[in-house]
mmCIF file of C-alpha atoms in Angstrom:
data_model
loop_
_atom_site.group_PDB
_atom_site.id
_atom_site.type_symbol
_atom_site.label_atom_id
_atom_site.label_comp_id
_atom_site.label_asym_id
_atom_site.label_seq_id
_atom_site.Cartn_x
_atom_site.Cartn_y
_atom_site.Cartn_z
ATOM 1 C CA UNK A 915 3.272 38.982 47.793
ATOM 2 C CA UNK A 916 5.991 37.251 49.887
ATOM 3 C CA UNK A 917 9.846 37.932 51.052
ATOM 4 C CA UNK A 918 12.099 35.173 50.456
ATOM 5 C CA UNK A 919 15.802 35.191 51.225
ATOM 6 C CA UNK A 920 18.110 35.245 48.120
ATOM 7 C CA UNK A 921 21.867 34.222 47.829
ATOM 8 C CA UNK A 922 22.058 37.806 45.861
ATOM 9 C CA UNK A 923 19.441 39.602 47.900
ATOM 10 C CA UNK A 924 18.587 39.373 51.818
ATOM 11 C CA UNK A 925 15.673 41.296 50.944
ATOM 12 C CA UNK A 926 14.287 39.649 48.090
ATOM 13 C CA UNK A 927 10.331 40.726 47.514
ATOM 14 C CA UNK A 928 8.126 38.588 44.856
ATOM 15 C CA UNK A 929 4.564 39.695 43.947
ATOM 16 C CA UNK A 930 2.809 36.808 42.603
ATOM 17 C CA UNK A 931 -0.906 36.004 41.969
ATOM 18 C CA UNK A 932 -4.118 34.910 40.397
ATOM 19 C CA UNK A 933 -5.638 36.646 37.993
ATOM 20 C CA UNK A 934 -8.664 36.215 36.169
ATOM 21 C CA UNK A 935 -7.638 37.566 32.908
ATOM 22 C CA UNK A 936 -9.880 36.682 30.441
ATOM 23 C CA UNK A 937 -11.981 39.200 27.861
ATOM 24 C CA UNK A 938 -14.676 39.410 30.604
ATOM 25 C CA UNK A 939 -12.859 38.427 33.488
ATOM 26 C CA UNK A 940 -14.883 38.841 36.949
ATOM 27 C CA UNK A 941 -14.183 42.053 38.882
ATOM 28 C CA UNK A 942 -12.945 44.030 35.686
ATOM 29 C CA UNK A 943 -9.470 43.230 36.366
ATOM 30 C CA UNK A 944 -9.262 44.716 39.683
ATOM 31 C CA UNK A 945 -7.342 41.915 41.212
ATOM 32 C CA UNK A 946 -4.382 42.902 38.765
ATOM 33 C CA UNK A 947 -4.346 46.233 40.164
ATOM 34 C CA UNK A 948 -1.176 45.984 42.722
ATOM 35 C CA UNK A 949 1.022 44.657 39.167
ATOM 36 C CA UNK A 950 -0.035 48.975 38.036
ATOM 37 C CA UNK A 951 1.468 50.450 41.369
ATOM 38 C CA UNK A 952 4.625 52.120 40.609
ATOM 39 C CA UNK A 953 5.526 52.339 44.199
ATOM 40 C CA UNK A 954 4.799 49.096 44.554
ATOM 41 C CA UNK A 955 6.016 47.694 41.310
ATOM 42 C CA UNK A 956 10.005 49.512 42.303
ATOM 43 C CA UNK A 957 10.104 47.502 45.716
ATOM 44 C CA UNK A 958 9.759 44.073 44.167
ATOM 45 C CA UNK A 959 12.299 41.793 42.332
ATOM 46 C CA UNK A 960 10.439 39.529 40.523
ATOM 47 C CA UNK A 961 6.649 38.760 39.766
ATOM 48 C CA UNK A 962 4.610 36.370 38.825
ATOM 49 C CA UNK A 963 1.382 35.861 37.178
ATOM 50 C CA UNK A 964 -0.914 32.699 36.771
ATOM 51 C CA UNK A 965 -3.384 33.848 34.572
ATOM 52 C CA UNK A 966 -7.319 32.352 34.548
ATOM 53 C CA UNK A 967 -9.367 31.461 31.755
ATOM 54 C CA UNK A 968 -11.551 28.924 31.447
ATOM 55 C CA UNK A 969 -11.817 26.905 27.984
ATOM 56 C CA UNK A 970 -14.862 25.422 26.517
ATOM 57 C CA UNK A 971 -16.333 22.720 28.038
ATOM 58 C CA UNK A 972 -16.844 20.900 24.499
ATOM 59 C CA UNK A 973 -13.783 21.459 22.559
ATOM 60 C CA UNK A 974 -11.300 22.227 25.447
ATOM 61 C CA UNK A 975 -10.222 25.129 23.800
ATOM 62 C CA UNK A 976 -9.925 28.676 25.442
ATOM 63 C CA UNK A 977 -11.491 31.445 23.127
ATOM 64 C CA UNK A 978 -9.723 33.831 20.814
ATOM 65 C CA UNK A 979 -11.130 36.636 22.835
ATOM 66 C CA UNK A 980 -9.651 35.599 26.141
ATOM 67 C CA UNK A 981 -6.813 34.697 24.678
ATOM 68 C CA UNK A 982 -6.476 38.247 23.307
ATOM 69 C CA UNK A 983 -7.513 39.371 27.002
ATOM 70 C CA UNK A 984 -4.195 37.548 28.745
ATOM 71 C CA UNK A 985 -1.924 38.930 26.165
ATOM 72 C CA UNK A 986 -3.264 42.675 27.033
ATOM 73 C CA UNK A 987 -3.045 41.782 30.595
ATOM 74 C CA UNK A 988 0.776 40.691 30.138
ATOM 75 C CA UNK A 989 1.947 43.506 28.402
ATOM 76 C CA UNK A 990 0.682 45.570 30.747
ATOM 77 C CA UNK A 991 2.394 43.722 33.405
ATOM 78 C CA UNK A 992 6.023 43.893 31.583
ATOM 79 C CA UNK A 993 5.108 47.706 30.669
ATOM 80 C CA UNK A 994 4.659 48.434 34.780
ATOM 81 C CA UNK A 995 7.865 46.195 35.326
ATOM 82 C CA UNK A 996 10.048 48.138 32.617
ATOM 83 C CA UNK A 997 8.980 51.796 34.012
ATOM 84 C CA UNK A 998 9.413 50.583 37.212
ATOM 85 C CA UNK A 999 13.360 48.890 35.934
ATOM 86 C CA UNK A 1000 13.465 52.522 34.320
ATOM 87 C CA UNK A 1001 13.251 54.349 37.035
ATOM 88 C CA UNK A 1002 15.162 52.692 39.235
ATOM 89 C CA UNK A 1003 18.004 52.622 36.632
ATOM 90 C CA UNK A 1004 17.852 56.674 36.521
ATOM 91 C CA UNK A 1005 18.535 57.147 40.092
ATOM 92 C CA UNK A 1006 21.399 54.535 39.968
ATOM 93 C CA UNK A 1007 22.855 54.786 36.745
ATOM 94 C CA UNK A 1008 25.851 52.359 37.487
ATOM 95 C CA UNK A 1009 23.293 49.467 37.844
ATOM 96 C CA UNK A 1010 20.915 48.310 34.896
ATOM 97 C CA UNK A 1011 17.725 46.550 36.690
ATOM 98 C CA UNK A 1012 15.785 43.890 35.126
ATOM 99 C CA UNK A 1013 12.710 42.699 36.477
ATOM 100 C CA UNK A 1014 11.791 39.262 35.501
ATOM 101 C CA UNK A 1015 8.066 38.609 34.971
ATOM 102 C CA UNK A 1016 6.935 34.458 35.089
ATOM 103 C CA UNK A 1017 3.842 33.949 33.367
ATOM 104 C CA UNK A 1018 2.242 30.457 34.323
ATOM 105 C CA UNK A 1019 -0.729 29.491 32.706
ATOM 106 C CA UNK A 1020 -1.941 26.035 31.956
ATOM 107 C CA UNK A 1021 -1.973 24.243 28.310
ATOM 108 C CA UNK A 1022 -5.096 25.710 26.893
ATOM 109 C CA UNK A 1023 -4.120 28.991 27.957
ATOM 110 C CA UNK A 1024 -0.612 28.790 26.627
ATOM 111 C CA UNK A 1025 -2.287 27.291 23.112
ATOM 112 C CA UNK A 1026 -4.658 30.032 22.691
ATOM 113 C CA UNK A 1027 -1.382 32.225 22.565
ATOM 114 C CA UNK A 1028 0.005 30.765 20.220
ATOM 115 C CA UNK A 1029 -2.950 30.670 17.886
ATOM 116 C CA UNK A 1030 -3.435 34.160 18.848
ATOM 117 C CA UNK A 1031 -0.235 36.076 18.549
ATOM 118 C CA UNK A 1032 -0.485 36.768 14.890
ATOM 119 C CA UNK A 1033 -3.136 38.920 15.570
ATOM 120 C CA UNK A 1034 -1.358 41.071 18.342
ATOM 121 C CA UNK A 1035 2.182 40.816 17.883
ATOM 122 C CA UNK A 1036 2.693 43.805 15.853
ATOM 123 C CA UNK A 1037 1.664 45.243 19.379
ATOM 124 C CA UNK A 1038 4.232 44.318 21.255
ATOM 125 C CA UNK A 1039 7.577 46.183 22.109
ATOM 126 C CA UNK A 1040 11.085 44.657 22.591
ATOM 127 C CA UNK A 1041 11.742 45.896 26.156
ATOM 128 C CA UNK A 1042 15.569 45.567 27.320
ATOM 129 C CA UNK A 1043 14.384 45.948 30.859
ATOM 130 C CA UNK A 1044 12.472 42.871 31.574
ATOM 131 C CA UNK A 1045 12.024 39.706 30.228
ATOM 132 C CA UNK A 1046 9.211 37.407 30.421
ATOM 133 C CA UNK A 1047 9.431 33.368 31.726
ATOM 134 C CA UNK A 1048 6.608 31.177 30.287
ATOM 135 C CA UNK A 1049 6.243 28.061 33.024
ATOM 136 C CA UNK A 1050 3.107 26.063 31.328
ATOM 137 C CA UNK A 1051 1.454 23.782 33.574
ATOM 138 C CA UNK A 1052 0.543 20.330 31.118
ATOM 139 C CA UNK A 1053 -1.345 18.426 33.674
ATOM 140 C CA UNK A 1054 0.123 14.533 33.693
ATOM 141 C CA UNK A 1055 2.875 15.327 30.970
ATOM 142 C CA UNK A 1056 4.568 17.583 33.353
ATOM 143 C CA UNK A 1057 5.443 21.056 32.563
ATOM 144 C CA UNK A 1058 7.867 23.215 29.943
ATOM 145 C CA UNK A 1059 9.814 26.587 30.709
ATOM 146 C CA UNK A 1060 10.611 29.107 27.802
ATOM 147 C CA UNK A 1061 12.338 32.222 28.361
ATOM 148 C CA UNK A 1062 10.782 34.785 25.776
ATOM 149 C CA UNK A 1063 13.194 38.077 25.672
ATOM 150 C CA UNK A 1064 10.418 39.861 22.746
ATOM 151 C CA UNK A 1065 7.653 38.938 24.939
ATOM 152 C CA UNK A 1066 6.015 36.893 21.933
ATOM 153 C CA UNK A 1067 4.474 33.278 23.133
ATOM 154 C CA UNK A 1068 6.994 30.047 22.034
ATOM 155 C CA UNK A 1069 5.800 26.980 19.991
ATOM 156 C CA UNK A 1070 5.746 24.289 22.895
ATOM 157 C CA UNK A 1071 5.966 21.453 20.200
ATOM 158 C CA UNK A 1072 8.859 19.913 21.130
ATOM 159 C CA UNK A 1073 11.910 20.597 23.566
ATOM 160 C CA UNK A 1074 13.737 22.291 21.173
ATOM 161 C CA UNK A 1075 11.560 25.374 20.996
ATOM 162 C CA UNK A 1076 11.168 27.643 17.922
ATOM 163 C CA UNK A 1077 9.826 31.121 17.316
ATOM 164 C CA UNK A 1078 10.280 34.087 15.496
ATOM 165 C CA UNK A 1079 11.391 36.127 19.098
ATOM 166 C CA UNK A 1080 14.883 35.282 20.531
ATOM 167 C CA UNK A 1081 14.150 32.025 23.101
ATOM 168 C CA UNK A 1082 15.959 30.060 25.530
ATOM 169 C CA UNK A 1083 15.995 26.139 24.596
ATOM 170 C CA UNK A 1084 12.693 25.029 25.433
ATOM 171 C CA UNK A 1085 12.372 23.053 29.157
ATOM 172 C CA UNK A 1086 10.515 20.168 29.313
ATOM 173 C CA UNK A 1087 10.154 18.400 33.029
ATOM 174 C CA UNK A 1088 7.976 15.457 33.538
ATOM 175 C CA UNK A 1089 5.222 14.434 36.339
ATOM 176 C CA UNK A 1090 6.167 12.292 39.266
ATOM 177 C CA UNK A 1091 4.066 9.403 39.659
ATOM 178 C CA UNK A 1092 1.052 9.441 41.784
ATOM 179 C CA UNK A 1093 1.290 7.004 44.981
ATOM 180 C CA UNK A 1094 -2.630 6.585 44.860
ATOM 181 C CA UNK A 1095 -4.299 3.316 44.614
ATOM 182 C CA UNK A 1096 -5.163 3.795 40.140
ATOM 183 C CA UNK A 1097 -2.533 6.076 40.249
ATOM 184 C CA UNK A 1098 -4.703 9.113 39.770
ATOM 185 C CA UNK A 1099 -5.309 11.758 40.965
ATOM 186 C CA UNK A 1100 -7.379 12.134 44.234
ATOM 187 C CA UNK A 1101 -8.648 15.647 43.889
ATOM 188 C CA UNK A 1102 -6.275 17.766 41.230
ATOM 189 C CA UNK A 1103 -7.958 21.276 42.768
ATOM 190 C CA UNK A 1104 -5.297 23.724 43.630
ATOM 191 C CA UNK A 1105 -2.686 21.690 42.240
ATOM 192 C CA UNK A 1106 -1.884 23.797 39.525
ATOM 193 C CA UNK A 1107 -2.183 26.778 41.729
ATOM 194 C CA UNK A 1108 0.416 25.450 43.847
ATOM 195 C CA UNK A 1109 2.640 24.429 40.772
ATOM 196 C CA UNK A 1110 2.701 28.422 40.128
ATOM 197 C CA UNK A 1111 3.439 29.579 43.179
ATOM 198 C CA UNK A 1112 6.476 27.028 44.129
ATOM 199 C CA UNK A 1113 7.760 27.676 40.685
ATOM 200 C CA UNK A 1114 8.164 31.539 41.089
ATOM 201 C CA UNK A 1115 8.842 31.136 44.768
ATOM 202 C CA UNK A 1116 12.075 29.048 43.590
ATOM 203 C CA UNK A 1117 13.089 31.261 41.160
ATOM 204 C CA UNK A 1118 12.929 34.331 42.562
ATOM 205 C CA UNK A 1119 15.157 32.391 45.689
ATOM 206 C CA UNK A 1120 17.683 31.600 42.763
ATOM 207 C CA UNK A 1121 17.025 28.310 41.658
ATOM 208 C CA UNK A 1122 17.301 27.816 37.661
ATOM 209 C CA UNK A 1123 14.236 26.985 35.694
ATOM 210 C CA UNK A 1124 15.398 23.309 35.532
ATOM 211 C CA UNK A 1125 15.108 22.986 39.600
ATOM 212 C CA UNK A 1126 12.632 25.249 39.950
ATOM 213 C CA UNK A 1127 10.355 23.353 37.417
ATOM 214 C CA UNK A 1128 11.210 20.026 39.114
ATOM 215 C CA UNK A 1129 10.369 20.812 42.654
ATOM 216 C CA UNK A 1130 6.860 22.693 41.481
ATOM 217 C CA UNK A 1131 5.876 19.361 39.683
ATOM 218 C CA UNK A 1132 6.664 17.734 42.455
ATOM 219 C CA UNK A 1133 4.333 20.136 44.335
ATOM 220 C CA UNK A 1134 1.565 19.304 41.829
ATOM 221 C CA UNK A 1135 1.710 15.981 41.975
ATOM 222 C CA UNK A 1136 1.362 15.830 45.917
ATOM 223 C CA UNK A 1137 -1.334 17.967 46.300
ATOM 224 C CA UNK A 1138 -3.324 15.378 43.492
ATOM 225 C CA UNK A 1139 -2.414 12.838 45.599
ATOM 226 C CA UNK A 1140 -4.708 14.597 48.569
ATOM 227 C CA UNK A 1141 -8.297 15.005 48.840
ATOM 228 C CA UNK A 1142 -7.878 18.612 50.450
ATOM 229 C CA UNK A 1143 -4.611 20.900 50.340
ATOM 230 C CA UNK A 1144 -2.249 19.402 52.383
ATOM 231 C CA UNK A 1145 -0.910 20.645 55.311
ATOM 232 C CA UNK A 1146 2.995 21.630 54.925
ATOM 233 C CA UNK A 1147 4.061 18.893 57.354
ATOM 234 C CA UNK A 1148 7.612 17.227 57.481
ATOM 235 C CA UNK A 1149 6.119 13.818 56.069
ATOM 236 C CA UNK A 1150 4.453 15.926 53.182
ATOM 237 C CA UNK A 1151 7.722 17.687 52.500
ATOM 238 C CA UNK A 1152 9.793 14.242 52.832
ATOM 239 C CA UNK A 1153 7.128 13.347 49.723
ATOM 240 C CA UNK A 1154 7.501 16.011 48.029
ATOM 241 C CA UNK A 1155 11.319 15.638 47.994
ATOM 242 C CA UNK A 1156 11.259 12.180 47.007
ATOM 243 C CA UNK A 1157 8.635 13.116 44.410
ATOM 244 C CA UNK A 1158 11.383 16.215 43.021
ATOM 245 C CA UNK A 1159 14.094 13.211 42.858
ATOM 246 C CA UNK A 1160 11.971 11.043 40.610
ATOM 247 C CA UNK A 1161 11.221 13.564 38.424
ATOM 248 C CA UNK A 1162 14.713 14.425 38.341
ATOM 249 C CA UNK A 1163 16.161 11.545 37.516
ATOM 250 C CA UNK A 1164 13.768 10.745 34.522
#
């Protein structure tokens, strides 16, 4: 979790994380336990989640089972989030407070939703309290942003998203290109990691999805360009600025 300072809120609180979230995901799901804390859950203004599941090494494809395992795990989160909006809404009844959740998993993940939600959807509730921000990490082709207000995954087949739930116009944001010598990357490890966490970081500061996307691929792209994580110095964030203008003006 992490404070950052808000045009709307000097006191703005994020929770965001890693979570292994997969049928059988190590520790049991114990890491998701602070996203459960109703104490917790009514201090912060937004959270994010970067869910973990690992696809199969032959076919590339994440498993039906897992797939069902992140869509439990999600619900979950925007059930905490709406009690937690609830609750705060009763003991200021002049103010309705929605919580936004951003879910950022990577392509396979995101496709295994899709497949999947036909089995589960019936499950889900239509929650007027929080809403729930799909920012897919797609490796070289970029990224794409849907808002989902039903909590049922988007198609991602194009920029102008469909679905049966009530969507934003899909978001579609290309990579920058890598200044390495083949122009690939050195060691991508991390940089979807740090994709997630610049992309809620932004939003939950106020940026739209549009900037927020753009400077988190720009992110990505300079931490593929490094053998280890860089270190946050003023040449790195010069790069990662030009990298954000690039992408920006594609």
């Amino acid at each position: 979790g992490t404070s950052v300072n808000n045009k709307n809120n000097n006191n703005n609180v994020i929770l965001h994380a890693i979570l292994e979230a997969g049928d059988t995901s190590a520790g049991g799901g114990s890491d998701a336990l602070p996203f459960f804390d109703s104490m917790l859950m009514g201090r912060v203004s937004s959270v994010g989640i970067e869910p973990i599941v690992f696809p199969n090494e032959t076919t590339g494809i994440v498993s039906h089972d897992d797939a069902i395992g992140v869509s439990s795990l999600i619900r979950r989160v925007e059930s905490s989030l709406s009690f937690a909006s609830s609750c705060e809404t009763e003991r200021n009844t002049t103010t309705t407070t929605k919580k936004p959740l951003i879910v950022s998993p990577d392509r396979p993940c995101y496709d295994a939703l899709l497949s999947s939600r036909g089995d589960h959807s019936s499950a889900r509730r239509n929650n007027a309290s929080s809403q729930t921000e799909f920012a897919v990490r797609d490796g070289a082709n970029g990224s794409f942003v849907v808002v989902v207000a039903d909590h049922s995954a988007p198609d991602s087949s194009s920029s102008a998203t469909t679905t049966t739930a009530p969507t934003t116009a899909g978001l579609r944001l290309p990579s920058a290109t890598l200044r390495t010598p083949d122009g690939a990357p050195v060691n991508p490890t991390g940089a979807g990691n740090a994709y997630a966490g610049a992309y809620v970081a932004c939003r939950a500061s106020g940026s739209s999805a549009e900037e927020a996307a753009t400077l988190a691929n720009a992110v990505g792209a300079v931490v593929c360009e490094c053998e280890n994580l860089p270190e946050w110095t003023w040449g790195v964030l010069e790069r990662v600025a030009e990298a954000a203008r690039e992408i920006g003006g594609k």
